[in-house]
Every structure is written in C-alpha cells, then in structure tokens.
mmCIF file of C-alpha atoms and ligand atoms in Angstrom:
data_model
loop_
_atom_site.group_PDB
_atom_site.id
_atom_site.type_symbol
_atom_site.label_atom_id
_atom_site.label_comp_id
_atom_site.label_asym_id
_atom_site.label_seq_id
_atom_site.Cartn_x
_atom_site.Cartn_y
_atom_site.Cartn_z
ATOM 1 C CA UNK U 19 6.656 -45.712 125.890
ATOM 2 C CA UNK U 20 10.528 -46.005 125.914
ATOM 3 C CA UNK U 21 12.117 -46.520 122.809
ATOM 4 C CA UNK U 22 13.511 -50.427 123.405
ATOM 5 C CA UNK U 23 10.045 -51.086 123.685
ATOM 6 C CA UNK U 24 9.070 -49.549 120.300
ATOM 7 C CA UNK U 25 8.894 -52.015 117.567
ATOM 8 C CA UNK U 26 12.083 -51.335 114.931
ATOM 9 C CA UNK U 27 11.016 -51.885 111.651
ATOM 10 C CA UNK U 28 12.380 -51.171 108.477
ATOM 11 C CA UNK U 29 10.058 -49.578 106.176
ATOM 12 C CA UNK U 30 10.686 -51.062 102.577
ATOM 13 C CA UNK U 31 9.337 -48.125 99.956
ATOM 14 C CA UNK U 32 10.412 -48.615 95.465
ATOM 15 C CA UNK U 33 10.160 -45.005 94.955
ATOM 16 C CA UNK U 34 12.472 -41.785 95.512
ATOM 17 C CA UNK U 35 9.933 -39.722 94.071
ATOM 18 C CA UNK U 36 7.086 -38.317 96.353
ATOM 19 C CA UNK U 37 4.163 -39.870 95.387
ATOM 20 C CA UNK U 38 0.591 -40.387 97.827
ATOM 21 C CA UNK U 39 2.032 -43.474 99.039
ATOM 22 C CA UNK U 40 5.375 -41.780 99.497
ATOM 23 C CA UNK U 41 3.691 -39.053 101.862
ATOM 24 C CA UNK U 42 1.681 -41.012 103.591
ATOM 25 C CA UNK U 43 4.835 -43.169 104.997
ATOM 26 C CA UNK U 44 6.693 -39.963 105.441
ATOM 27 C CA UNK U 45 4.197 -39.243 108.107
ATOM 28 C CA UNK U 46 3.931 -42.621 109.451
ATOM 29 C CA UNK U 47 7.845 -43.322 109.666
ATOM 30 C CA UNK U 48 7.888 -40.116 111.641
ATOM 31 C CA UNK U 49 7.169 -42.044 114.766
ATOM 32 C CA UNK U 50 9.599 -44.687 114.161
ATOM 33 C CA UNK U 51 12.548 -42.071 113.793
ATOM 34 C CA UNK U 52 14.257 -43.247 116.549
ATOM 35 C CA UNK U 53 14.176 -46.775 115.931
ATOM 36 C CA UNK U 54 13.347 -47.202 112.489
ATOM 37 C CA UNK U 55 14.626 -47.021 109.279
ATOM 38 C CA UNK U 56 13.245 -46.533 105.751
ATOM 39 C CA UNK U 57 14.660 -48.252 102.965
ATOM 40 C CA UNK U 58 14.827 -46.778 98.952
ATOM 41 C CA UNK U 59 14.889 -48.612 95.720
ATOM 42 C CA UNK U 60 15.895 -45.581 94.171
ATOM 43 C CA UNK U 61 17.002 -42.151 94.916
ATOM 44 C CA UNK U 62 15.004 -38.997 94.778
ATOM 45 C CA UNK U 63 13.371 -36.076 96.736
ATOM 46 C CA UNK U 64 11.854 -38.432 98.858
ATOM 47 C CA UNK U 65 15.233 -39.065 100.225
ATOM 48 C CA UNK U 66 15.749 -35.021 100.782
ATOM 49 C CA UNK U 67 12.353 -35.201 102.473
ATOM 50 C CA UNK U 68 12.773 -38.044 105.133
ATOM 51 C CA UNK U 69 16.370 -36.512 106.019
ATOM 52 C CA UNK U 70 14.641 -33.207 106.543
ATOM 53 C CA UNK U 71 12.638 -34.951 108.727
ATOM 54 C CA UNK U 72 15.362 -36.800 110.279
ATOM 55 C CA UNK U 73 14.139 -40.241 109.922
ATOM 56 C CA UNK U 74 17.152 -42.688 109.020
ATOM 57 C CA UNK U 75 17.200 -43.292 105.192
ATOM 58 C CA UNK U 76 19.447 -45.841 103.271
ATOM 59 C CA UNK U 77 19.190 -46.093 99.120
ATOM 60 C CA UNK U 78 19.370 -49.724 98.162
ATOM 61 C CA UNK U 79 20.437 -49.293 94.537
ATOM 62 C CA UNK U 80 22.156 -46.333 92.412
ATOM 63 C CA UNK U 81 21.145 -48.271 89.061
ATOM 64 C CA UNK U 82 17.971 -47.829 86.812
ATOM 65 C CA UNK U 83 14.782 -48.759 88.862
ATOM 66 C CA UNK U 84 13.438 -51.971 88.753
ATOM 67 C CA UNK U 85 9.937 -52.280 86.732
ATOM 68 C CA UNK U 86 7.162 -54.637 87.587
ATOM 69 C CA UNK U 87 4.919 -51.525 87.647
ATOM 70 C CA UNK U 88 1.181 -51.815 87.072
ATOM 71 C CA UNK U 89 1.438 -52.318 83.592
ATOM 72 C CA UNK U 90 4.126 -54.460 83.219
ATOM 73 C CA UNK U 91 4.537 -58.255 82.976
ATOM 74 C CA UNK U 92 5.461 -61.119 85.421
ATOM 75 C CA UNK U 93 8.197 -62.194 82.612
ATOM 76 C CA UNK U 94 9.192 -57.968 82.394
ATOM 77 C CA UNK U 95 9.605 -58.095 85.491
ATOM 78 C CA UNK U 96 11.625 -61.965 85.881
ATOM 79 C CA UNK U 97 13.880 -60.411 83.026
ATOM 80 C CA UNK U 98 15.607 -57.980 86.026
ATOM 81 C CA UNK U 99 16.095 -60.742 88.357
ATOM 82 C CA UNK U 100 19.754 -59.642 88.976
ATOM 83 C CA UNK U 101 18.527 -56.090 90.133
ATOM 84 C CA UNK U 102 15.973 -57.325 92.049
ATOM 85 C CA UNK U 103 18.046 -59.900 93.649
ATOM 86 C CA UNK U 104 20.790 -57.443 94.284
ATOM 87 C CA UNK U 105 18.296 -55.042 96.254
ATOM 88 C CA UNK U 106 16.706 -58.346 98.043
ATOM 89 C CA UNK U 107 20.232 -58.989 99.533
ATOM 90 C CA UNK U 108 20.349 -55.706 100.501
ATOM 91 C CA UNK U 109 17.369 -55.243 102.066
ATOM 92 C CA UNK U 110 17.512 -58.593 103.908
ATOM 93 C CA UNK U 111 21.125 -57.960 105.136
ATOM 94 C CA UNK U 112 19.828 -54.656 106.597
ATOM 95 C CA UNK U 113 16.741 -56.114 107.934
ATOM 96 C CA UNK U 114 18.729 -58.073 110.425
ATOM 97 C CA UNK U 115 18.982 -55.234 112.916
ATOM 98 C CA UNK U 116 15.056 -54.919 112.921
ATOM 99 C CA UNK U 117 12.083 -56.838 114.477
ATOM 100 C CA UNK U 118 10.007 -56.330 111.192
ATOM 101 C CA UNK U 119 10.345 -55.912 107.524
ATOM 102 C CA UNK U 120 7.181 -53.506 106.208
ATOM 103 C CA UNK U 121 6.241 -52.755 102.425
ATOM 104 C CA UNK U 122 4.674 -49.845 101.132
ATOM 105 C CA UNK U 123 4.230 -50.241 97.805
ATOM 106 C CA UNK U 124 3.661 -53.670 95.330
ATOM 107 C CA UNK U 125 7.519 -53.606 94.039
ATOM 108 C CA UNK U 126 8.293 -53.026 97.687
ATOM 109 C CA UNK U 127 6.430 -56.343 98.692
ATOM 110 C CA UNK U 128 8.277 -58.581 96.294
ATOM 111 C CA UNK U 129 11.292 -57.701 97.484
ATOM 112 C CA UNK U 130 10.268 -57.743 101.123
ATOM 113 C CA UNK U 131 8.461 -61.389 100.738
ATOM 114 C CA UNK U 132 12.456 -62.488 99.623
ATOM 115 C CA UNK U 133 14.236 -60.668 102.020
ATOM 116 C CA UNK U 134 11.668 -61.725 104.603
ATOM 117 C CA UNK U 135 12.802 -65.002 104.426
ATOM 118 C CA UNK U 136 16.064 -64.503 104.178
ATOM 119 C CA UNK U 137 16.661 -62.201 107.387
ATOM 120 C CA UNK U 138 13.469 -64.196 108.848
ATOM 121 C CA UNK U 139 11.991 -61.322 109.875
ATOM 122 C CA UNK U 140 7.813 -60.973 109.259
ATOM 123 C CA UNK U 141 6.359 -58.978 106.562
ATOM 124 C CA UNK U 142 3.799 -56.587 106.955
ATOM 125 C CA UNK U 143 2.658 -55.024 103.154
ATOM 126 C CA UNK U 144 0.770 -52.127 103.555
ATOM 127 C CA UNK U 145 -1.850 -52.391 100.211
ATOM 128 C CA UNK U 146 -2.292 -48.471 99.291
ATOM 129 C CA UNK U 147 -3.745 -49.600 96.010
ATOM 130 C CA UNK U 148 -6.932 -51.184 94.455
ATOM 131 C CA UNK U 149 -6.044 -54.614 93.050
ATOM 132 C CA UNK U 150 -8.065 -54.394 90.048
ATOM 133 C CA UNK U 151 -7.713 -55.137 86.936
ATOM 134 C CA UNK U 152 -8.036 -51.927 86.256
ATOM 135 C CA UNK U 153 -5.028 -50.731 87.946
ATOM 136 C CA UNK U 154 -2.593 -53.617 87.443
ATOM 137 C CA UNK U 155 -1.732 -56.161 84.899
ATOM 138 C CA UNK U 156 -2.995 -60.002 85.455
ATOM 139 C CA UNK U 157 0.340 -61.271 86.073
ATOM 140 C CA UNK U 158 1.456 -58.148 88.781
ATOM 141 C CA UNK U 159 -2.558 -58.585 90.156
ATOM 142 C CA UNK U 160 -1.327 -62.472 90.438
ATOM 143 C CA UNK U 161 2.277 -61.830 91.884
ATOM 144 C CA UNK U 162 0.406 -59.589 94.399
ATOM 145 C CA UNK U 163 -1.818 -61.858 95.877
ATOM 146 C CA UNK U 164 0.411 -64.545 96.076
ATOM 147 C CA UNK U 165 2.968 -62.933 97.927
ATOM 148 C CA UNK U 166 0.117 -61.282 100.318
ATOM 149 C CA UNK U 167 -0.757 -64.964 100.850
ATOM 150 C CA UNK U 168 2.263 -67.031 101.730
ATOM 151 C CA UNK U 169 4.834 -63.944 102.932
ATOM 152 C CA UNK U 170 3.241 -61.831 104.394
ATOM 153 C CA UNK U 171 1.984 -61.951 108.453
ATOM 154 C CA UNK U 172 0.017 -59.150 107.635
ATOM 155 C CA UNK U 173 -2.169 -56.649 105.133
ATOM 156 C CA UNK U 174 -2.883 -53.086 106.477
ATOM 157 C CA UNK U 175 -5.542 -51.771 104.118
ATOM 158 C CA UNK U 176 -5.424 -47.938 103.476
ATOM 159 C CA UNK U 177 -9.315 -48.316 103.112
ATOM 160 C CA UNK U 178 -12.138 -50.478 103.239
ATOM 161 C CA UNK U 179 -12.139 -50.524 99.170
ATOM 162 C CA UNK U 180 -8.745 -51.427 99.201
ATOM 163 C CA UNK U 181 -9.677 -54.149 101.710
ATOM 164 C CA UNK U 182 -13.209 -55.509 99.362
ATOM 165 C CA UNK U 183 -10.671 -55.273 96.067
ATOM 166 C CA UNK U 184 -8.252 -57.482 98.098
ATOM 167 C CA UNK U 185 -10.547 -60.076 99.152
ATOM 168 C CA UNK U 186 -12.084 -60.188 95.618
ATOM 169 C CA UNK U 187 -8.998 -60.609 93.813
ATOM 170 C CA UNK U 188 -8.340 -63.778 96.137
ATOM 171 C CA UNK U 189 -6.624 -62.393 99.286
ATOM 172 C CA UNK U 190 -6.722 -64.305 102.478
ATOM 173 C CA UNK U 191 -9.566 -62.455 104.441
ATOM 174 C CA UNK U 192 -8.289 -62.824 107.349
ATOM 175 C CA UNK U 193 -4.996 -61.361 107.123
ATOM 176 C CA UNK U 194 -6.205 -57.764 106.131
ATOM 177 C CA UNK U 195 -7.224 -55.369 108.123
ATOM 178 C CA UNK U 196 -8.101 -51.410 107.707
ATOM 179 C CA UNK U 197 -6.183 -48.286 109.085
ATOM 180 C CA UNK U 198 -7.079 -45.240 107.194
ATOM 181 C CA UNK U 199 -3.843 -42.415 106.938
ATOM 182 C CA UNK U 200 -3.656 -39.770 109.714
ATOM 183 C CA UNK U 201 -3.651 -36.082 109.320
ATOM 184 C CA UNK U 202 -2.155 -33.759 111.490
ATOM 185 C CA UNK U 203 -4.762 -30.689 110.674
ATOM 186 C CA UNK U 204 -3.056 -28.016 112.402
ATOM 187 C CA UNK U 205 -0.598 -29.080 109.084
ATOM 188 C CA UNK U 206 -3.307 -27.295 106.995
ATOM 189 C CA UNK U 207 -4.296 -24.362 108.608
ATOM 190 C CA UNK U 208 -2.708 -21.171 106.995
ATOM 191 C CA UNK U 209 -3.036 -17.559 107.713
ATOM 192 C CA UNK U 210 -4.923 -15.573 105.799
ATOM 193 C CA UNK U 211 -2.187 -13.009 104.813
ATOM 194 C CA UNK U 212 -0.212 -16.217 103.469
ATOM 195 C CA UNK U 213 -2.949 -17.244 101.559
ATOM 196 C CA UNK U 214 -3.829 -13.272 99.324
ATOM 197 C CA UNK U 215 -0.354 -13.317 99.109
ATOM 198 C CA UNK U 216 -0.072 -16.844 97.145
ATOM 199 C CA UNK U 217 -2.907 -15.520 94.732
ATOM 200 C CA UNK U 218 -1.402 -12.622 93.808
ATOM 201 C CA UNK U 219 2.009 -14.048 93.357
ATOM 202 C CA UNK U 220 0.248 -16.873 90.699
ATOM 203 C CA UNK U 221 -1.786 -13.893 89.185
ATOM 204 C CA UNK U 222 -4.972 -14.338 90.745
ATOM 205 C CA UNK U 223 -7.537 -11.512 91.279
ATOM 206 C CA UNK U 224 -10.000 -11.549 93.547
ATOM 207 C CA UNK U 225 -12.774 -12.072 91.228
ATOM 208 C CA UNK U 226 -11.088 -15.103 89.440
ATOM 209 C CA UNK U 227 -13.185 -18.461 90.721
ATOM 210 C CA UNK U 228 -10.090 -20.570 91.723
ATOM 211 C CA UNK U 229 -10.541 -24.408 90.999
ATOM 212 C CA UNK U 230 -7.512 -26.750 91.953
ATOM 213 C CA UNK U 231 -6.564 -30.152 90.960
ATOM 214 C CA UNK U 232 -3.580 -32.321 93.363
ATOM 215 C CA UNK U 233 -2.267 -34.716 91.530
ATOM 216 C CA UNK U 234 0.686 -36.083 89.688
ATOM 217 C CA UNK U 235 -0.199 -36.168 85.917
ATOM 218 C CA UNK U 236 -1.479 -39.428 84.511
ATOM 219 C CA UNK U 237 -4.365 -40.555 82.473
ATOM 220 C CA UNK U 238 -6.025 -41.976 85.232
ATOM 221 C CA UNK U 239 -5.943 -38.762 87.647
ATOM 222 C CA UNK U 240 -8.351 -36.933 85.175
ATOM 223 C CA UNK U 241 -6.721 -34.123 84.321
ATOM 224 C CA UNK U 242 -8.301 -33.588 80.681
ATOM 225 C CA UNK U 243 -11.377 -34.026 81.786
ATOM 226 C CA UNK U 244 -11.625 -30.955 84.389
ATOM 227 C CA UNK U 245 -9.509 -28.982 81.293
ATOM 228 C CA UNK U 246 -12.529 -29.904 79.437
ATOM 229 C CA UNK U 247 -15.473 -28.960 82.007
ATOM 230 C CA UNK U 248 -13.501 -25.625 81.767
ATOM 231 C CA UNK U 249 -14.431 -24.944 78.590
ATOM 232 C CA UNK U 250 -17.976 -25.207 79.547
ATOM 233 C CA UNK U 251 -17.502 -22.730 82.561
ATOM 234 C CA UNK U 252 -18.055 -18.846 83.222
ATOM 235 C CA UNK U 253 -14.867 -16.609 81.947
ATOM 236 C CA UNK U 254 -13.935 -15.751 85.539
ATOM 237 C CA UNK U 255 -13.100 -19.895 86.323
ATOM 238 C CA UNK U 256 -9.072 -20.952 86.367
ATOM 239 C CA UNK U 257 -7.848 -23.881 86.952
ATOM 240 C CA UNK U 258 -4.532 -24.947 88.889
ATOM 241 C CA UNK U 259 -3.042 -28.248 87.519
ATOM 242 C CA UNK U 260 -0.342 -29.072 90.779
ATOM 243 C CA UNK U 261 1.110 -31.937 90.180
ATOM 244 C CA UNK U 262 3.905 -33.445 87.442
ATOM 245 C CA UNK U 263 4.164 -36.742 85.744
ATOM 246 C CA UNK U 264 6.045 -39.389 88.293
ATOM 247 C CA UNK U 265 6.231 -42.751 86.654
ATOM 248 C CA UNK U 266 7.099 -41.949 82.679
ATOM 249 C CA UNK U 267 3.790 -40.361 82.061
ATOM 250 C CA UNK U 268 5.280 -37.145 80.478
ATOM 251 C CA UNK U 269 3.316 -37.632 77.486
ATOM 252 C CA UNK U 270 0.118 -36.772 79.482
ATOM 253 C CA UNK U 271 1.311 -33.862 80.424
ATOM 254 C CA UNK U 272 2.279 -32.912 76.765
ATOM 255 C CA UNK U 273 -1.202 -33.954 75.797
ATOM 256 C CA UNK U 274 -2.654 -31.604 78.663
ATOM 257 C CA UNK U 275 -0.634 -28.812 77.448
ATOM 258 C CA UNK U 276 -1.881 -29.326 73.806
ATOM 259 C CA UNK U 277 -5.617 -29.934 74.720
ATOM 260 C CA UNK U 278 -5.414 -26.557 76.450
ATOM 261 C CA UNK U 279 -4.104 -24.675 73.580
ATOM 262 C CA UNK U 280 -7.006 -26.030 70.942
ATOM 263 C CA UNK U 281 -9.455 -25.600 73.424
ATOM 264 C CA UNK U 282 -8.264 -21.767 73.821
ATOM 265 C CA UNK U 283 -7.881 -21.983 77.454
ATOM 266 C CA UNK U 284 -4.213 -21.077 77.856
ATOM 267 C CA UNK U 285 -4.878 -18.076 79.902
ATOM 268 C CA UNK U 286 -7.002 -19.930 82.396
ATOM 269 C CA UNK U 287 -4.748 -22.670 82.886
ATOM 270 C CA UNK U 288 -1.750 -23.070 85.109
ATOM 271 C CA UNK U 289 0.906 -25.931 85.141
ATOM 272 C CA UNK U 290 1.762 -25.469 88.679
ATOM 273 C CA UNK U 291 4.164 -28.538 88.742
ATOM 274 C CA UNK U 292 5.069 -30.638 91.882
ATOM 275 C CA UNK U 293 4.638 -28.440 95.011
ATOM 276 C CA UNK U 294 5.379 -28.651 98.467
ATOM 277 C CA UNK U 295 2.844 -25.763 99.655
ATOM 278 C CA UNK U 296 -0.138 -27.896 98.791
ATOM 279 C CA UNK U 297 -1.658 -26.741 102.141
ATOM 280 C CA UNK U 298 -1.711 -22.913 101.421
ATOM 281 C CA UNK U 299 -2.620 -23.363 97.498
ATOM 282 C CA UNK U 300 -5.820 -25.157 98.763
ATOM 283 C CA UNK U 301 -6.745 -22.607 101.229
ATOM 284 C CA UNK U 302 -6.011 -20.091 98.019
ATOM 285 C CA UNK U 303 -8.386 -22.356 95.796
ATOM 286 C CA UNK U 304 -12.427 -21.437 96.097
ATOM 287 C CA UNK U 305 -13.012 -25.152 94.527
ATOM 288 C CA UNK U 306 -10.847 -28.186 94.852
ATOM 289 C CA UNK U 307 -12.042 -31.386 92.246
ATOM 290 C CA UNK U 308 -10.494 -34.805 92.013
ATOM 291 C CA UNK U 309 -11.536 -36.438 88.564
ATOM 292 C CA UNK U 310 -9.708 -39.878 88.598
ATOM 293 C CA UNK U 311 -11.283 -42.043 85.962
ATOM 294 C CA UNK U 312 -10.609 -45.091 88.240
ATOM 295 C CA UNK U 313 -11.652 -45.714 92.072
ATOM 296 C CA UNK U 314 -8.997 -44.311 94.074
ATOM 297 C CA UNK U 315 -7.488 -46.271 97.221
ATOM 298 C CA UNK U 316 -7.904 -43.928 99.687
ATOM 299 C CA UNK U 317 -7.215 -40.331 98.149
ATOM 300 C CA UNK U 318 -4.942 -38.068 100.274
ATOM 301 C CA UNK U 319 -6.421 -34.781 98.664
ATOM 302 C CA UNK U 320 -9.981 -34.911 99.364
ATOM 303 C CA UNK U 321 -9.659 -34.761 102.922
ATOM 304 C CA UNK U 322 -6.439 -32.495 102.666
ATOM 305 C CA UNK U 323 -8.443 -30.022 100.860
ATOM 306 C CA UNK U 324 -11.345 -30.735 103.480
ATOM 307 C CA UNK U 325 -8.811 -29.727 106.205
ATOM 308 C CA UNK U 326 -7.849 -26.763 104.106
ATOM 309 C CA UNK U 327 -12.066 -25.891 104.535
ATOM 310 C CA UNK U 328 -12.083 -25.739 100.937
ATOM 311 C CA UNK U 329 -15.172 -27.399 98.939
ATOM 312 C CA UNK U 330 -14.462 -30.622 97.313
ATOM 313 C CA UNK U 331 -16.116 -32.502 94.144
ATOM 314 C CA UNK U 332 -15.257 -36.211 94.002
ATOM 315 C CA UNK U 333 -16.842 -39.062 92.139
ATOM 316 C CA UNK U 334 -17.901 -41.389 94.912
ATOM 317 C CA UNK U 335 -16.093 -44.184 94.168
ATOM 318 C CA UNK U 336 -13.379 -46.405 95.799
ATOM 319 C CA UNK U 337 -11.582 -45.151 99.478
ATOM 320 C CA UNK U 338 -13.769 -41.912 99.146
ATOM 321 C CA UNK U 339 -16.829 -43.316 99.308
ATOM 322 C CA UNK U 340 -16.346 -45.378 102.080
ATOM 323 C CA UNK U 341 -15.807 -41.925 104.595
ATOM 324 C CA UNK U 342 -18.566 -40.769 102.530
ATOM 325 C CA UNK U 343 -20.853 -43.368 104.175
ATOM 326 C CA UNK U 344 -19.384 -43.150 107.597
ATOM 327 C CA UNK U 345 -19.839 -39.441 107.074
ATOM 328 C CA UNK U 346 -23.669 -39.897 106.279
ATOM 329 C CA UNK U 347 -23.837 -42.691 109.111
ATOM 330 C CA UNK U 348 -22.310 -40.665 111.366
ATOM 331 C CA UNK U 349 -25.086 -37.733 110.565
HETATM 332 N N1 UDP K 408 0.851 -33.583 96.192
HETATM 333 C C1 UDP K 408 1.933 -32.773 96.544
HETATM 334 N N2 UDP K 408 2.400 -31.886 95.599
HETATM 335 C C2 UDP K 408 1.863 -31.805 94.357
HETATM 336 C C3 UDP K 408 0.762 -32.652 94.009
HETATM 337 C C4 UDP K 408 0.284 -33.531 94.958
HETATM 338 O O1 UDP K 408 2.448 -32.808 97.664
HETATM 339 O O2 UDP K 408 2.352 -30.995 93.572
HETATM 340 C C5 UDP K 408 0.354 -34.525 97.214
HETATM 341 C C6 UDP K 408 -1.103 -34.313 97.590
HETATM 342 O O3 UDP K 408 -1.237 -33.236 98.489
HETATM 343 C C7 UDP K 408 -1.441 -35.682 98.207
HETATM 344 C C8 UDP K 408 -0.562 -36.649 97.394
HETATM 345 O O4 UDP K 408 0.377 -35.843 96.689
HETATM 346 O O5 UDP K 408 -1.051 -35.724 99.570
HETATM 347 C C9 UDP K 408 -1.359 -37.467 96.399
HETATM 348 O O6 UDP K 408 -2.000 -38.478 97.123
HETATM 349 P P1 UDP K 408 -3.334 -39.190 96.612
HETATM 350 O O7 UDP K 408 -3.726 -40.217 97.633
HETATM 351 O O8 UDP K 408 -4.392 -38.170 96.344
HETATM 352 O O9 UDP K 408 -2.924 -39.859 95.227
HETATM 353 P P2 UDP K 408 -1.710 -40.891 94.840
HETATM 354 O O10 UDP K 408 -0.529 -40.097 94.424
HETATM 355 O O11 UDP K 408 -1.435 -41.733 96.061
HETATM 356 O O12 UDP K 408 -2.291 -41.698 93.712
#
C-alpha cells in the first residue's frame, strides 16, 4: 500500500500520561506515522513516547486539563466550556488536513463529536471502557451515548464486553463493532541473563516467590486486596506493586503504603512506580495477578504477562473473560 492511499486520520487522545488506553494507541498510531497525526489535551510522557516513536504529535492546550472524568458531572464538566471550546477549535482547525477525526478516550469523543462537525470530517470513537454505572457517572454514561449516537460514524469496541455494556447502556447496535488490541510478542520475549539480572538489582533471591501486579494505582485496580492475600501467604512470597496513581488517585497509594506498614509487610512489598520495562519485570515475576474490583474493558496485562509465559490469576470478568471463552472454544 502507498501512503496516498493510507487513510490520514488524526487520532484525538485527553491524556499526556501513559495510561492502557494511552499504549494501546501508541501501538496503533504506529502505522499511521506517515500520514497521521495524534492529537493531546495535555502534555506528558506520552508526548516523549510518540516522538520516540516518531509519530507526529501536536498538544492542544498548555492549561489545566479539562475534567468530565468518570466521576464527574455533565454541569462539572459544562462549567469549562471555554477550555473545551478552545481545544474543539483546535482540534477541528487541525482536522482539516485529515480524512478522519478518531477518539480514544470519552473526553476525547466530546471534543471530537464538535470538531467533527466543524471540520466535517467523520468520527470514529474507539470505546476502551465499560459504560457502566460502575465506571462512570449517569450524566458522563448519558453524554457518552449520545454522542456515540448522533456523531459518531463509528464504535470500535476494544472487546466484546465493552461492546454488550454499550448496547445495554443504549448504544446504537449497529454502529459498534469489535477489534481486540494487537501485540507484537517478539516485544516480550527477554533473555534470560536480562531477566537474573533485574531480580537481583530489586533484591530478589532465588528462593523469593515473585508475584507482580501492572497497574496504575486506584481503588478499582485492587491493589489492597493482593497486599492483603499477602498476609495470608508463605514468608518466601513478595509482591511488586508497578504502577503509580495517574488521574489524582495519590491517596490510594498513601493508603497502600499505610496498609502495608500495619499489616507488617514492608519488607515484602515493593512500590515499583511507573515502569517502562514491564516486559522483563514479568518474565522476572513467578506469578502475575490482576485484582480489579470492577470488569475490566479489555486488560492489556493479562495477555502481556501471558506473552511474558508467566502464570496469570484474573477474576473472569469483563474483556478477560470473553478470550477466556474463545480460549476454551478454541480447545
Ligand atoms: N504499565 C506500564 N508501566 C507500569 C504499569 C503498567 O507500562 O508501570 C502498562 C501495562 O503493561 C499495560 C497498561 O499499562 O500495558 C495498563 O493497561 P490495562 O489495560 O491493563 O489497564 P488500563 O490502564 O487501561 O486501565
């Protein structure tokens, strides 16, 4: 395929930070480098990482991020209508040099679904979250549909819970479809030299049991519950907490830090903090568990750490259990 007949798009994304949703368009936009663009609400090491990977990158605003997280209101989120409509012109003035506007995340789609009609361009929203009530506020579960409705041509699901939790909440069934994230597993194979060489350098010995958790810190990720499993476990088990709080969650991690101290655990638990060798500290983990509280859309770790060839424990709940099936189906 020759690049003028590549589709440009402009990949609309509300966070600089590098969240699940962040990597998985990192990987995406990697085949659009040459004719695509992605577009920031904010700045962050998600910008370092997409220049690294030299896909084009513009920051749409150097103010305060706009809020109409999950927990917030419809009227929180009206009261920054001049920040919104700031990055709306933005986005729309830059979306006139592509064939198709595309949002990553919720925040991303409002401002797409105005900018959309502005540069009248179609909008493609890519859902990488369960539209529960659970996960969002009323209002934001409201705004979401809505917008999925009457902006956008299309709704890539990131899996087929994603896809049920869409169509429940009122989406248009016909407009969504499913495309799982790809892997590139050669990504997460690492030698074994690399790998003794990581556990010694966090202070591992070879009889420690090794037991990892990938995630950014929040109450719905778990975290205190594997910290309190631990307590329960033989001497030998540690735990790896990789991972820091993204969206003004410190006061998890405090919590974590505390709950570890009266439990008496200190020495057998490490606060690893965001890292960017997840690959190699799975392969140095004998156990990798994901504990979120909630369904999770899709859940980037459990098959990272299944590329790694480490074990995995999961609930089986939301975009896990779907493989699951297929898995089972597939024999
Ligand atoms: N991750 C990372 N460094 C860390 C912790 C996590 O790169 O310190 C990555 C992890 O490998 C996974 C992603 O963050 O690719 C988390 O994605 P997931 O779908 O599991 O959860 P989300 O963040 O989307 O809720």
């Amino acid at each position: 395929m020759n690049d003028s007949t590549i589709m440009r798009i402009l990949f609309l994304d509300q966070s600089g930070k590098m969240g699940g949703a962040e990597l998985s368009l990192l990987d995406l936009a990697k085949d659009h480098r040459k004719t695509g663009r992605v577009a920031l609400f904010q700045d962050g090491p998600f910008r370092k990482a997409l220049e690294v990977a030299q896909i084009p990158v513009t920051v749409l605003s150097q103010g305060a991020p706009i809020d109409v997280g999950r927990d917030s209101t419809g009227w929180e989120a009206l009261q920054q209508t001049g920040a919104l409509l700031k990055l709306v012109k933005r986005a729309a003035a830059l979306g006139q040099d592509y064939d198709v506007l595309y949002a990553n995340t919720l925040k991303a789609l409002v401002v797409g679904a105005l900018a959309s009609v502005l540069c009248r361009k179609p909008l493609v929203y890519h859902l990488r979250d369960i539209l529960s009530q659970e996960h969002f506020s009323r209002s934001n579960l409201r705004l979401a549909i809505f917008l999925s409705n009457h902006f956008a041509r299309h709704v890539i699901a990131n899996s087929e819970a994603t896809r049920q939790a869409f169509i429940q909440a009122g989406g248009r069934s016909h407009k969504i479809s499913v495309i799982y994230n790809g892997f590139q597993p050669e990504d997460y194979q690492r030698p074994p030299e690399e790998i003794s060489a990581l556990r010694s350098q966090l202070g591992l010995s070879s009889t420690d049991y090794v037991v990892g958790h990938f995630s950014r810190l929040s109450p719905w990720k778990g975290q205190h519950i594997l910290i309190e499993s631990l307590s329960y476990c033989p001497k030998n088990t540690v735990v790896l907490l990789v991972g820091e709080a993204l969206f003004g969650e410190e006061d998890y991690g405090a919590q974590l830090r505390q709950q570890v101290e009266k439990l008496g655990l200190g020495d057998r638990v490490k606060f690893l903090g965001f890292r960017s060798d997840v690959p190699s500290l799975m392969a140095a983990c004998d156990l990798v568990t994901h504990t979120s509280t909630a369904p999770e859309p899709f859940g980037r770790v459990i098959i990272e750490a299944m590329l790694c060839g480490t074990p995995v424990i999961a609930a089986a709940a939301g975009g896990q259990r779907n493989w699951w099936n297929r898995a089972r189906r597939a024999g």
